[in-house]
mmCIF file of C-alpha atoms in Angstrom:
data_model
loop_
_atom_site.group_PDB
_atom_site.id
_atom_site.type_symbol
_atom_site.label_atom_id
_atom_site.label_comp_id
_atom_site.label_asym_id
_atom_site.label_seq_id
_atom_site.Cartn_x
_atom_site.Cartn_y
_atom_site.Cartn_z
ATOM 1 C CA MET A 1 33.231 139.251 133.824
ATOM 2 C CA SER A 2 29.600 140.168 134.201
ATOM 3 C CA ASP A 3 27.323 138.666 136.819
ATOM 4 C CA GLY A 4 25.535 136.597 134.166
ATOM 5 C CA GLY A 5 28.825 135.251 132.823
ATOM 6 C CA ALA A 6 30.070 134.334 136.319
ATOM 7 C CA GLU A 7 26.738 132.539 137.095
ATOM 8 C CA LEU A 8 27.004 130.589 133.741
ATOM 9 C CA LEU A 9 30.594 129.635 134.540
ATOM 10 C CA SER A 10 29.606 128.483 137.997
ATOM 11 C CA LEU A 11 26.712 126.476 136.498
ATOM 12 C CA LEU A 12 29.096 124.729 134.042
ATOM 13 C CA ALA A 13 31.702 124.068 136.645
ATOM 14 C CA THR A 14 29.144 122.452 138.939
ATOM 15 C CA ALA A 15 27.902 120.405 135.924
ATOM 16 C CA LEU A 16 31.355 119.201 135.231
ATOM 17 C CA ALA A 17 31.906 118.110 138.840
ATOM 18 C CA ALA A 18 28.499 116.323 138.842
ATOM 19 C CA SER A 19 29.183 114.503 135.684
ATOM 20 C CA THR A 20 32.708 113.217 136.477
ATOM 21 C CA PRO A 21 31.635 110.034 138.238
ATOM 22 C CA LEU A 22 29.174 109.323 135.377
ATOM 23 C CA VAL A 23 32.038 109.728 132.802
ATOM 24 C CA TYR A 24 34.072 107.044 134.540
ATOM 25 C CA ALA A 25 31.076 104.611 134.788
ATOM 26 C CA ALA A 26 29.782 105.344 131.266
ATOM 27 C CA VAL A 27 33.183 104.722 129.678
ATOM 28 C CA GLY A 28 33.720 101.567 131.670
ATOM 29 C CA GLU A 29 30.275 100.213 130.693
ATOM 30 C CA THR A 30 30.975 101.200 127.116
ATOM 31 C CA LEU A 31 34.207 99.107 127.031
ATOM 32 C CA THR A 32 32.263 96.177 128.467
ATOM 33 C CA GLU A 33 29.357 96.353 126.093
ATOM 34 C CA ARG A 34 31.588 96.863 123.172
ATOM 35 C CA ALA A 35 32.960 93.376 123.894
ATOM 36 C CA GLY A 36 29.427 92.035 123.875
ATOM 37 C CA VAL A 37 28.786 91.768 127.595
ATOM 38 C CA ILE A 38 25.870 93.455 129.503
ATOM 39 C CA ASN A 39 26.775 94.361 133.007
ATOM 40 C CA LEU A 40 23.652 95.644 134.744
ATOM 41 C CA SER A 41 25.299 95.577 138.177
ATOM 42 C CA ALA A 42 26.685 99.104 137.681
ATOM 43 C CA GLU A 43 24.184 100.691 140.064
ATOM 44 C CA GLY A 44 24.898 98.358 142.932
ATOM 45 C CA ALA A 45 28.669 98.067 142.105
ATOM 46 C CA MET A 46 28.985 101.893 142.067
ATOM 47 C CA MET A 47 27.284 102.210 145.407
ATOM 48 C CA LEU A 48 29.291 99.382 147.170
ATOM 49 C CA SER A 49 32.507 100.803 145.622
ATOM 50 C CA ALA A 50 31.662 104.227 146.896
ATOM 51 C CA MET A 51 31.210 102.877 150.489
ATOM 52 C CA VAL A 52 34.392 100.654 150.334
ATOM 53 C CA GLY A 53 36.494 103.533 148.844
ATOM 54 C CA PHE A 54 35.352 105.937 151.541
ATOM 55 C CA ALA A 55 35.928 103.380 154.323
ATOM 56 C CA ALA A 56 39.404 102.488 152.982
ATOM 57 C CA ALA A 57 40.391 106.130 152.641
ATOM 58 C CA LEU A 58 39.142 106.866 156.133
ATOM 59 C CA SER A 59 40.963 103.978 157.725
ATOM 60 C CA THR A 60 44.277 104.439 155.977
ATOM 61 C CA GLY A 61 44.167 108.282 155.651
ATOM 62 C CA SER A 62 44.997 107.906 151.962
ATOM 63 C CA VAL A 63 42.643 108.883 149.153
ATOM 64 C CA LEU A 64 44.640 106.964 146.693
ATOM 65 C CA ALA A 65 44.082 103.724 148.792
ATOM 66 C CA GLY A 66 40.367 104.538 148.673
ATOM 67 C CA PHE A 67 40.372 104.728 144.901
ATOM 68 C CA ALA A 68 42.380 101.426 144.720
ATOM 69 C CA ALA A 69 39.983 99.607 146.993
ATOM 70 C CA ALA A 70 37.020 100.948 145.042
ATOM 71 C CA ALA A 71 38.407 99.834 141.671
ATOM 72 C CA ALA A 72 39.059 96.354 143.206
ATOM 73 C CA THR A 73 35.518 96.229 144.501
ATOM 74 C CA GLY A 74 34.109 97.178 141.099
ATOM 75 C CA ALA A 75 36.369 94.523 139.369
ATOM 76 C CA LEU A 76 35.289 91.838 141.878
ATOM 77 C CA VAL A 77 31.628 92.446 141.138
ATOM 78 C CA ALA A 78 32.387 92.407 137.368
ATOM 79 C CA LEU A 79 34.198 89.078 137.898
ATOM 80 C CA VAL A 80 30.978 87.544 139.216
ATOM 81 C CA VAL A 81 29.165 88.805 136.094
ATOM 82 C CA ALA A 82 31.939 87.268 133.887
ATOM 83 C CA ILE A 83 31.783 83.930 135.560
ATOM 84 C CA GLY A 84 27.979 83.710 135.476
ATOM 85 C CA GLY A 85 27.450 85.361 131.996
ATOM 86 C CA ILE A 86 30.542 84.365 130.047
ATOM 87 C CA TYR A 87 31.795 81.079 131.497
ATOM 88 C CA LEU A 88 28.589 79.525 132.777
ATOM 89 C CA GLY A 89 26.378 80.946 129.998
ATOM 90 C CA ARG A 90 23.680 82.314 132.324
ATOM 91 C CA SER A 91 21.557 85.281 131.434
ATOM 92 C CA GLN A 92 23.757 88.447 131.732
ATOM 93 C CA ILE A 93 20.766 90.579 132.477
ATOM 94 C CA ALA A 94 19.557 88.363 135.342
ATOM 95 C CA VAL A 95 23.044 88.040 136.845
ATOM 96 C CA GLY A 96 23.727 91.786 136.613
ATOM 97 C CA PHE A 97 20.309 92.757 138.032
ATOM 98 C CA VAL A 98 20.602 90.424 140.941
ATOM 99 C CA LEU A 99 24.093 91.733 141.750
ATOM 100 C CA ALA A 100 22.743 95.275 141.524
ATOM 101 C CA MET A 101 20.255 94.655 144.221
ATOM 102 C CA LEU A 102 22.658 92.610 146.343
ATOM 103 C CA CYS A 103 25.451 95.282 146.260
ATOM 104 C CA ALA A 104 23.130 98.093 147.020
ATOM 105 C CA ASP A 105 21.924 96.278 150.205
ATOM 106 C CA LEU A 106 25.440 95.251 151.115
ATOM 107 C CA SER A 107 26.518 98.957 151.015
ATOM 108 C CA SER A 108 23.819 99.830 153.470
ATOM 109 C CA VAL A 109 24.652 96.978 155.840
ATOM 110 C CA LEU A 110 28.445 97.209 155.678
ATOM 111 C CA GLY A 111 28.490 101.007 155.521
ATOM 112 C CA GLY A 112 26.504 101.680 158.633
ATOM 113 C CA PRO A 113 29.444 102.621 160.787
ATOM 114 C CA TYR A 114 30.502 105.174 158.208
ATOM 115 C CA VAL A 115 27.268 107.135 157.684
ATOM 116 C CA ARG A 116 27.818 110.972 157.939
ATOM 117 C CA VAL A 117 31.370 110.474 159.298
ATOM 118 C CA PRO A 118 33.804 113.106 158.124
ATOM 119 C CA GLY A 119 36.593 111.727 155.949
ATOM 120 C CA PRO A 120 39.333 112.608 153.570
ATOM 121 C CA THR A 121 38.607 114.163 150.194
ATOM 122 C CA VAL A 122 40.472 114.711 147.004
ATOM 123 C CA SER A 123 42.379 118.020 147.113
ATOM 124 C CA ALA A 124 42.001 120.686 144.409
ATOM 125 C CA ALA A 125 45.004 121.171 142.211
ATOM 126 C CA SER A 126 44.787 123.635 139.288
ATOM 127 C CA ILE A 127 47.040 123.219 136.295
ATOM 128 C CA PRO A 128 49.606 126.071 135.890
ATOM 129 C CA VAL A 129 49.443 128.124 132.660
ATOM 130 C CA LEU A 130 46.287 126.304 131.396
ATOM 131 C CA ARG A 131 44.208 127.648 134.364
ATOM 132 C CA ASP A 132 44.877 131.224 133.193
ATOM 133 C CA VAL A 133 43.387 130.591 129.672
ATOM 134 C CA PRO A 134 40.325 132.899 129.491
ATOM 135 C CA LEU A 135 36.907 131.096 130.031
ATOM 136 C CA VAL A 136 38.278 127.619 129.376
ATOM 137 C CA GLY A 137 40.944 127.762 132.070
ATOM 138 C CA PRO A 138 38.641 128.470 135.075
ATOM 139 C CA LEU A 139 36.183 125.884 133.829
ATOM 140 C CA LEU A 140 38.422 122.914 132.934
ATOM 141 C CA PHE A 141 41.734 123.402 134.655
ATOM 142 C CA GLN A 142 40.942 124.705 138.100
ATOM 143 C CA SER A 143 39.601 121.478 139.496
ATOM 144 C CA ASP A 144 41.197 118.318 140.833
ATOM 145 C CA PRO A 145 43.022 115.191 139.526
ATOM 146 C CA VAL A 146 39.872 113.061 139.362
ATOM 147 C CA VAL A 147 38.260 115.488 136.962
ATOM 148 C CA TYR A 148 41.529 115.735 134.881
ATOM 149 C CA GLY A 149 41.656 111.884 134.849
ATOM 150 C CA SER A 150 38.177 111.795 133.254
ATOM 151 C CA TYR A 151 39.598 113.877 130.327
ATOM 152 C CA VAL A 152 42.354 111.424 129.879
ATOM 153 C CA LEU A 153 40.129 108.552 130.151
ATOM 154 C CA VAL A 154 37.729 109.608 127.453
ATOM 155 C CA ALA A 155 40.590 110.336 125.077
ATOM 156 C CA GLY A 156 42.428 107.137 125.910
ATOM 157 C CA ALA A 157 39.284 105.070 125.430
ATOM 158 C CA TRP A 158 38.688 106.557 121.954
ATOM 159 C CA LEU A 159 42.275 105.971 120.944
ATOM 160 C CA PHE A 160 42.183 102.450 122.249
ATOM 161 C CA LEU A 161 38.851 101.514 120.505
ATOM 162 C CA TYR A 162 39.459 103.133 117.141
ATOM 163 C CA ARG A 163 43.179 103.541 116.714
ATOM 164 C CA THR A 164 44.764 100.288 118.148
ATOM 165 C CA ARG A 165 44.697 96.659 117.079
ATOM 166 C CA ALA A 166 43.547 95.597 120.481
ATOM 167 C CA GLY A 167 40.629 97.979 120.345
ATOM 168 C CA LEU A 168 39.661 96.587 116.930
ATOM 169 C CA LEU A 169 39.801 93.061 118.357
ATOM 170 C CA LEU A 170 37.600 93.988 121.206
ATOM 171 C CA ARG A 171 34.988 95.564 118.816
ATOM 172 C CA ALA A 172 35.223 92.526 116.594
ATOM 173 C CA VAL A 173 34.486 90.249 119.584
ATOM 174 C CA GLY A 174 31.322 92.334 120.384
ATOM 175 C CA GLU A 175 30.216 92.407 116.777
ATOM 176 C CA GLN A 176 31.155 89.064 115.238
ATOM 177 C CA PRO A 177 32.727 86.711 117.781
ATOM 178 C CA ALA A 178 32.796 83.800 115.411
ATOM 179 C CA ALA A 179 34.793 85.758 112.789
ATOM 180 C CA ALA A 180 37.071 87.029 115.475
ATOM 181 C CA HIS A 181 37.571 83.433 116.727
ATOM 182 C CA ALA A 182 38.354 82.324 113.079
ATOM 183 C CA ARG A 183 41.093 85.005 112.957
ATOM 184 C CA GLY A 184 42.717 83.599 116.157
ATOM 185 C CA ALA A 185 41.048 85.755 118.881
ATOM 186 C CA HIS A 186 40.235 84.211 122.251
ATOM 187 C CA VAL A 187 36.767 85.520 122.569
ATOM 188 C CA THR A 188 36.227 84.475 126.243
ATOM 189 C CA ARG A 189 39.509 85.998 127.339
ATOM 190 C CA VAL A 190 38.855 89.380 125.587
ATOM 191 C CA ARG A 191 35.365 89.571 127.022
ATOM 192 C CA THR A 192 36.578 88.754 130.494
ATOM 193 C CA ALA A 193 39.325 91.386 130.319
ATOM 194 C CA ALA A 194 36.866 93.987 129.073
ATOM 195 C CA THR A 195 34.384 93.125 131.763
ATOM 196 C CA LEU A 196 37.024 93.400 134.556
ATOM 197 C CA VAL A 197 38.422 96.747 133.241
ATOM 198 C CA GLY A 198 34.911 98.103 132.839
ATOM 199 C CA GLY A 199 33.993 97.020 136.382
ATOM 200 C CA ALA A 200 37.062 98.676 137.823
ATOM 201 C CA LEU A 201 36.129 101.920 136.141
ATOM 202 C CA VAL A 202 32.647 101.680 137.633
ATOM 203 C CA GLY A 203 34.357 101.192 141.045
ATOM 204 C CA ILE A 204 36.527 104.320 140.440
ATOM 205 C CA ALA A 205 33.284 106.117 139.540
ATOM 206 C CA GLY A 206 31.975 105.165 143.017
ATOM 207 C CA ALA A 207 35.096 106.613 144.747
ATOM 208 C CA ALA A 208 34.916 109.711 142.625
ATOM 209 C CA TYR A 209 31.461 110.284 144.077
ATOM 210 C CA SER A 210 32.185 109.509 147.764
ATOM 211 C CA LEU A 211 35.729 111.031 147.864
ATOM 212 C CA ASP A 212 35.283 113.944 145.547
ATOM 213 C CA PHE A 213 31.820 115.043 144.273
ATOM 214 C CA LYS A 214 29.833 114.470 147.456
ATOM 215 C CA ALA A 215 32.390 113.533 150.022
ATOM 216 C CA GLY A 216 31.310 111.169 152.771
ATOM 217 C CA TRP A 217 28.929 108.330 152.882
ATOM 218 C CA SER A 218 25.255 107.768 153.610
ATOM 219 C CA HIS A 219 22.724 105.138 152.791
ATOM 220 C CA ARG A 220 22.108 104.946 148.988
ATOM 221 C CA HIS A 221 24.655 107.717 148.524
ATOM 222 C CA THR A 222 25.000 107.254 144.830
ATOM 223 C CA ALA A 223 21.438 106.206 144.172
ATOM 224 C CA GLY A 224 20.404 106.432 140.514
ATOM 225 C CA TYR A 225 23.869 107.216 139.146
ATOM 226 C CA GLY A 226 24.547 103.634 138.082
ATOM 227 C CA TRP A 227 21.271 103.423 136.098
ATOM 228 C CA ILE A 228 21.870 106.739 134.485
ATOM 229 C CA ALA A 229 25.333 105.526 133.400
ATOM 230 C CA LEU A 230 23.748 102.464 131.688
ATOM 231 C CA ALA A 231 21.236 104.820 129.943
ATOM 232 C CA ILE A 232 23.980 107.141 128.883
ATOM 233 C CA VAL A 233 25.868 104.293 127.200
ATOM 234 C CA ILE A 234 22.899 103.708 124.995
ATOM 235 C CA PHE A 235 22.359 107.438 124.450
ATOM 236 C CA GLY A 236 26.014 107.605 123.539
ATOM 237 C CA GLY A 237 25.688 104.974 120.868
ATOM 238 C CA PHE A 238 28.250 102.784 122.664
ATOM 239 C CA HIS A 239 30.920 105.365 121.817
ATOM 240 C CA PRO A 240 33.168 106.778 124.674
ATOM 241 C CA VAL A 241 33.180 110.392 123.452
ATOM 242 C CA ARG A 242 29.439 110.516 122.943
ATOM 243 C CA ALA A 243 28.909 108.745 126.247
ATOM 244 C CA ALA A 244 30.988 111.543 127.924
ATOM 245 C CA LEU A 245 28.884 114.112 126.229
ATOM 246 C CA GLY A 246 25.838 112.467 127.592
ATOM 247 C CA ALA A 247 27.251 112.543 131.067
ATOM 248 C CA TYR A 248 27.987 116.230 130.716
ATOM 249 C CA LEU A 249 24.413 116.778 129.543
ATOM 250 C CA PHE A 250 23.159 115.095 132.642
ATOM 251 C CA GLY A 251 25.399 117.308 134.684
ATOM 252 C CA VAL A 252 24.044 120.447 133.073
ATOM 253 C CA LEU A 253 20.493 119.255 133.698
ATOM 254 C CA SER A 254 21.251 118.564 137.396
ATOM 255 C CA SER A 255 22.881 121.964 137.840
ATOM 256 C CA ALA A 256 19.951 123.727 136.093
ATOM 257 C CA ALA A 257 17.549 121.786 138.394
ATOM 258 C CA SER A 258 19.408 123.146 141.415
ATOM 259 C CA LEU A 259 19.118 126.705 140.142
ATOM 260 C CA GLY A 260 15.432 126.129 139.481
ATOM 261 C CA GLN A 261 14.980 124.948 142.924
ATOM 262 C CA SER A 262 16.294 128.195 144.247
ATOM 263 C CA ALA A 263 14.355 130.378 141.884
ATOM 264 C CA LEU A 264 11.013 128.480 142.424
ATOM 265 C CA PRO A 265 10.830 127.699 146.124
ATOM 266 C CA SER A 266 7.117 126.906 145.911
ATOM 267 C CA VAL A 267 7.651 123.890 143.755
ATOM 268 C CA PRO A 268 8.328 120.674 145.649
ATOM 269 C CA THR A 269 11.982 119.765 145.788
ATOM 270 C CA GLN A 270 11.297 116.217 144.524
ATOM 271 C CA VAL A 271 10.353 117.702 141.168
ATOM 272 C CA PHE A 272 13.824 119.146 140.688
ATOM 273 C CA SER A 273 15.613 116.062 142.059
ATOM 274 C CA VAL A 274 13.902 113.727 139.531
ATOM 275 C CA ALA A 275 13.817 116.216 136.612
ATOM 276 C CA PRO A 276 17.274 115.284 135.225
ATOM 277 C CA PHE A 277 16.421 111.577 135.224
ATOM 278 C CA ALA A 278 13.101 112.155 133.513
ATOM 279 C CA LEU A 279 14.698 114.416 130.850
ATOM 280 C CA MET A 280 17.331 111.795 130.199
ATOM 281 C CA ILE A 281 14.658 109.206 129.692
ATOM 282 C CA ALA A 282 12.808 111.588 127.313
ATOM 283 C CA VAL A 283 16.030 112.014 125.240
ATOM 284 C CA LEU A 284 16.572 108.288 125.110
ATOM 285 C CA GLY A 285 12.979 107.893 123.956
ATOM 286 C CA LEU A 286 13.432 110.440 121.300
ATOM 287 C CA THR A 287 16.569 108.891 119.887
ATOM 288 C CA SER A 288 15.235 105.264 120.128
ATOM 289 C CA SER A 289 11.635 105.785 118.859
ATOM 290 C CA GLY A 290 12.420 106.409 115.179
ATOM 291 C CA LEU A 291 10.971 109.918 115.350
ATOM 292 C CA LEU A 292 14.388 111.375 114.630
ATOM 293 C CA GLU A 293 14.764 109.293 111.553
ATOM 294 C CA ARG A 294 11.317 110.294 110.244
ATOM 295 C CA ALA A 295 11.929 113.969 111.042
ATOM 296 C CA SER A 296 15.339 113.859 109.385
ATOM 297 C CA ALA A 297 13.671 112.771 106.101
ATOM 298 C CA LEU A 298 12.699 116.396 105.637
ATOM 299 C CA LEU A 299 16.253 117.509 105.650
ATOM 300 C CA PRO A 300 18.640 117.450 102.657
ATOM 301 C CA SER A 301 20.739 114.320 102.438
ATOM 302 C CA ALA A 302 23.895 116.234 103.189
ATOM 303 C CA ALA A 303 22.499 117.346 106.544
ATOM 304 C CA ARG A 304 20.579 114.136 107.264
ATOM 305 C CA ARG A 305 23.602 111.769 107.280
ATOM 306 C CA PRO A 306 25.672 113.575 109.904
ATOM 307 C CA LEU A 307 22.535 113.988 112.088
ATOM 308 C CA LEU A 308 21.662 110.276 111.899
ATOM 309 C CA ARG A 309 25.305 109.272 112.459
ATOM 310 C CA ALA A 310 25.484 111.521 115.550
ATOM 311 C CA PHE A 311 22.317 109.864 117.193
ATOM 312 C CA ASP A 312 22.973 106.355 115.961
ATOM 313 C CA ALA A 313 22.544 104.023 119.006
ATOM 314 C CA THR A 314 22.819 100.589 117.245
ATOM 315 C CA PRO A 315 24.223 98.194 119.831
ATOM 316 C CA PRO A 316 26.951 95.637 119.045
ATOM 317 C CA ALA A 317 25.491 92.691 117.120
ATOM 318 C CA ALA A 318 26.574 90.190 119.677
ATOM 319 C CA LEU A 319 25.731 92.209 122.804
ATOM 320 C CA GLY A 320 24.428 89.835 125.541
ATOM 321 C CA LYS A 321 24.778 86.765 123.440
ATOM 322 C CA PRO A 322 26.912 83.906 124.938
ATOM 323 C CA TYR A 323 29.754 82.474 122.930
ATOM 324 C CA PRO A 324 29.838 79.624 121.722
ATOM 325 C CA ALA A 325 26.158 79.561 121.034
ATOM 326 C CA ASP A 326 23.917 77.591 123.360
ATOM 327 C CA ASP A 327 23.685 74.631 121.083
ATOM 328 C CA GLY A 328 27.471 74.250 121.188
ATOM 329 C CA ALA A 329 27.935 75.064 117.469
ATOM 330 C CA GLU A 330 29.788 78.235 116.481
ATOM 331 C CA GLU A 331 27.687 80.905 114.936
ATOM 332 C CA ARG A 332 28.389 81.808 111.367
ATOM 333 C CA PRO A 333 29.337 85.558 111.235
ATOM 334 C CA ARG A 334 26.753 87.700 109.717
ATOM 335 C CA GLY A 335 27.698 88.879 106.226
ATOM 336 C CA VAL A 336 30.368 86.360 105.942
ATOM 337 C CA ASP A 337 29.527 83.556 103.466
ATOM 338 C CA ARG A 338 30.685 80.044 103.688
ATOM 339 C CA SER A 339 33.552 80.398 101.274
ATOM 340 C CA ALA A 340 34.909 83.398 103.046
ATOM 341 C CA GLU A 341 34.776 81.573 106.362
ATOM 342 C CA GLU A 342 36.589 78.575 104.797
ATOM 343 C CA ARG A 343 39.274 80.840 103.432
ATOM 344 C CA LEU A 344 39.741 82.287 106.962
ATOM 345 C CA ARG A 345 40.236 78.745 108.225
ATOM 346 C CA GLY A 346 42.692 77.867 105.466
ATOM 347 C CA VAL A 347 40.606 75.346 103.608
ATOM 348 C CA GLY A 348 38.650 75.383 100.438
ATOM 349 C CA HIS A 349 41.242 76.943 98.107
ATOM 350 C CA GLY A 350 39.774 75.440 95.025
ATOM 351 C CA ALA A 351 39.988 71.847 96.250
ATOM 352 C CA GLU A 352 36.693 70.098 96.525
ATOM 353 C CA GLU A 353 36.082 67.730 99.322
ATOM 354 C CA PRO A 354 35.731 64.066 98.030
ATOM 355 C CA PRO A 355 32.140 62.639 98.185
ATOM 356 C CA ARG A 356 31.425 60.494 101.097
ATOM 357 C CA GLY A 357 32.238 56.874 100.589
ATOM 358 C CA MET A 358 34.900 57.489 97.947
ATOM 359 C CA ASP A 359 38.346 56.450 99.077
ATOM 360 C CA GLN A 360 41.698 57.870 97.971
ATOM 361 C CA ARG A 361 42.364 55.119 95.375
ATOM 362 C CA ALA A 362 39.068 55.659 93.693
ATOM 363 C CA ARG A 363 39.890 59.352 93.373
#
């Protein structure tokens, strides 16, 4: 392999490692938001989980225990979001934002004794046979179990959401909770379960950072990754595969910034450290501003439809909305007329209701 090819392979391998925590967090947040719940605590939850995971692994000597503790921490933070946003009907944005600030400060306070302390890390484990495949093998299959787990997670999330009845139910709860309720779904339970699972994945993302990508702990160790994960969910159109692609794009931008820092030593290092975040915001702005739709009008319809479908970032219709509605009345599903709703409830099969004041004998 030429020197250029080796450098490119090294760049992509670094990008893959940098994006793995984001893949876990983005897929977890996608599952949560697909159920109609906004969990803005991802930044603080990921930071606190990274600290707890590292501390647990250091105390027990087991990386697996660290990941379990981190997942439990993420789920616990998500439980607070579920109680406040789902059961008490408070603003999900306010609850999540406050938790993000609180957990970030907690990680600094509780993680003081672990700052820059050497600890256990995830061991590399290449996959036999697959690691020898030209180009793909060294890039994808000469890493560690955390990276391999991200591949399985993305595929599993896609299968769950689009090929299982439970996934269809979760998406229905996020789009039309009243219609899902009419078909027998327990909206609150589904949303709570999705929030807890998504929170646990955000916690695993924190451990993937402190036990694998950048082993160790320091103040604000994962700073910015939680916010980027939330942005990637929007960029990915609330689809797990597209969210993973967004995470890999961020990883490539981060790796390219590192190379640029080496090639241009006269440029302040802060420029390269914030460049990936700025570029992601620019991409989000491009996909959300309508410019893409207007530009696509110049293309033939055969090319325009796949392009718009690929960049569609329409959120779930009931995202962030409490259920039942604030006034206590169930919302009528959009696009479902009254007769259709009555058929779902098993009434209105051609039998008219008697006028008020008319008793059975009069009928």
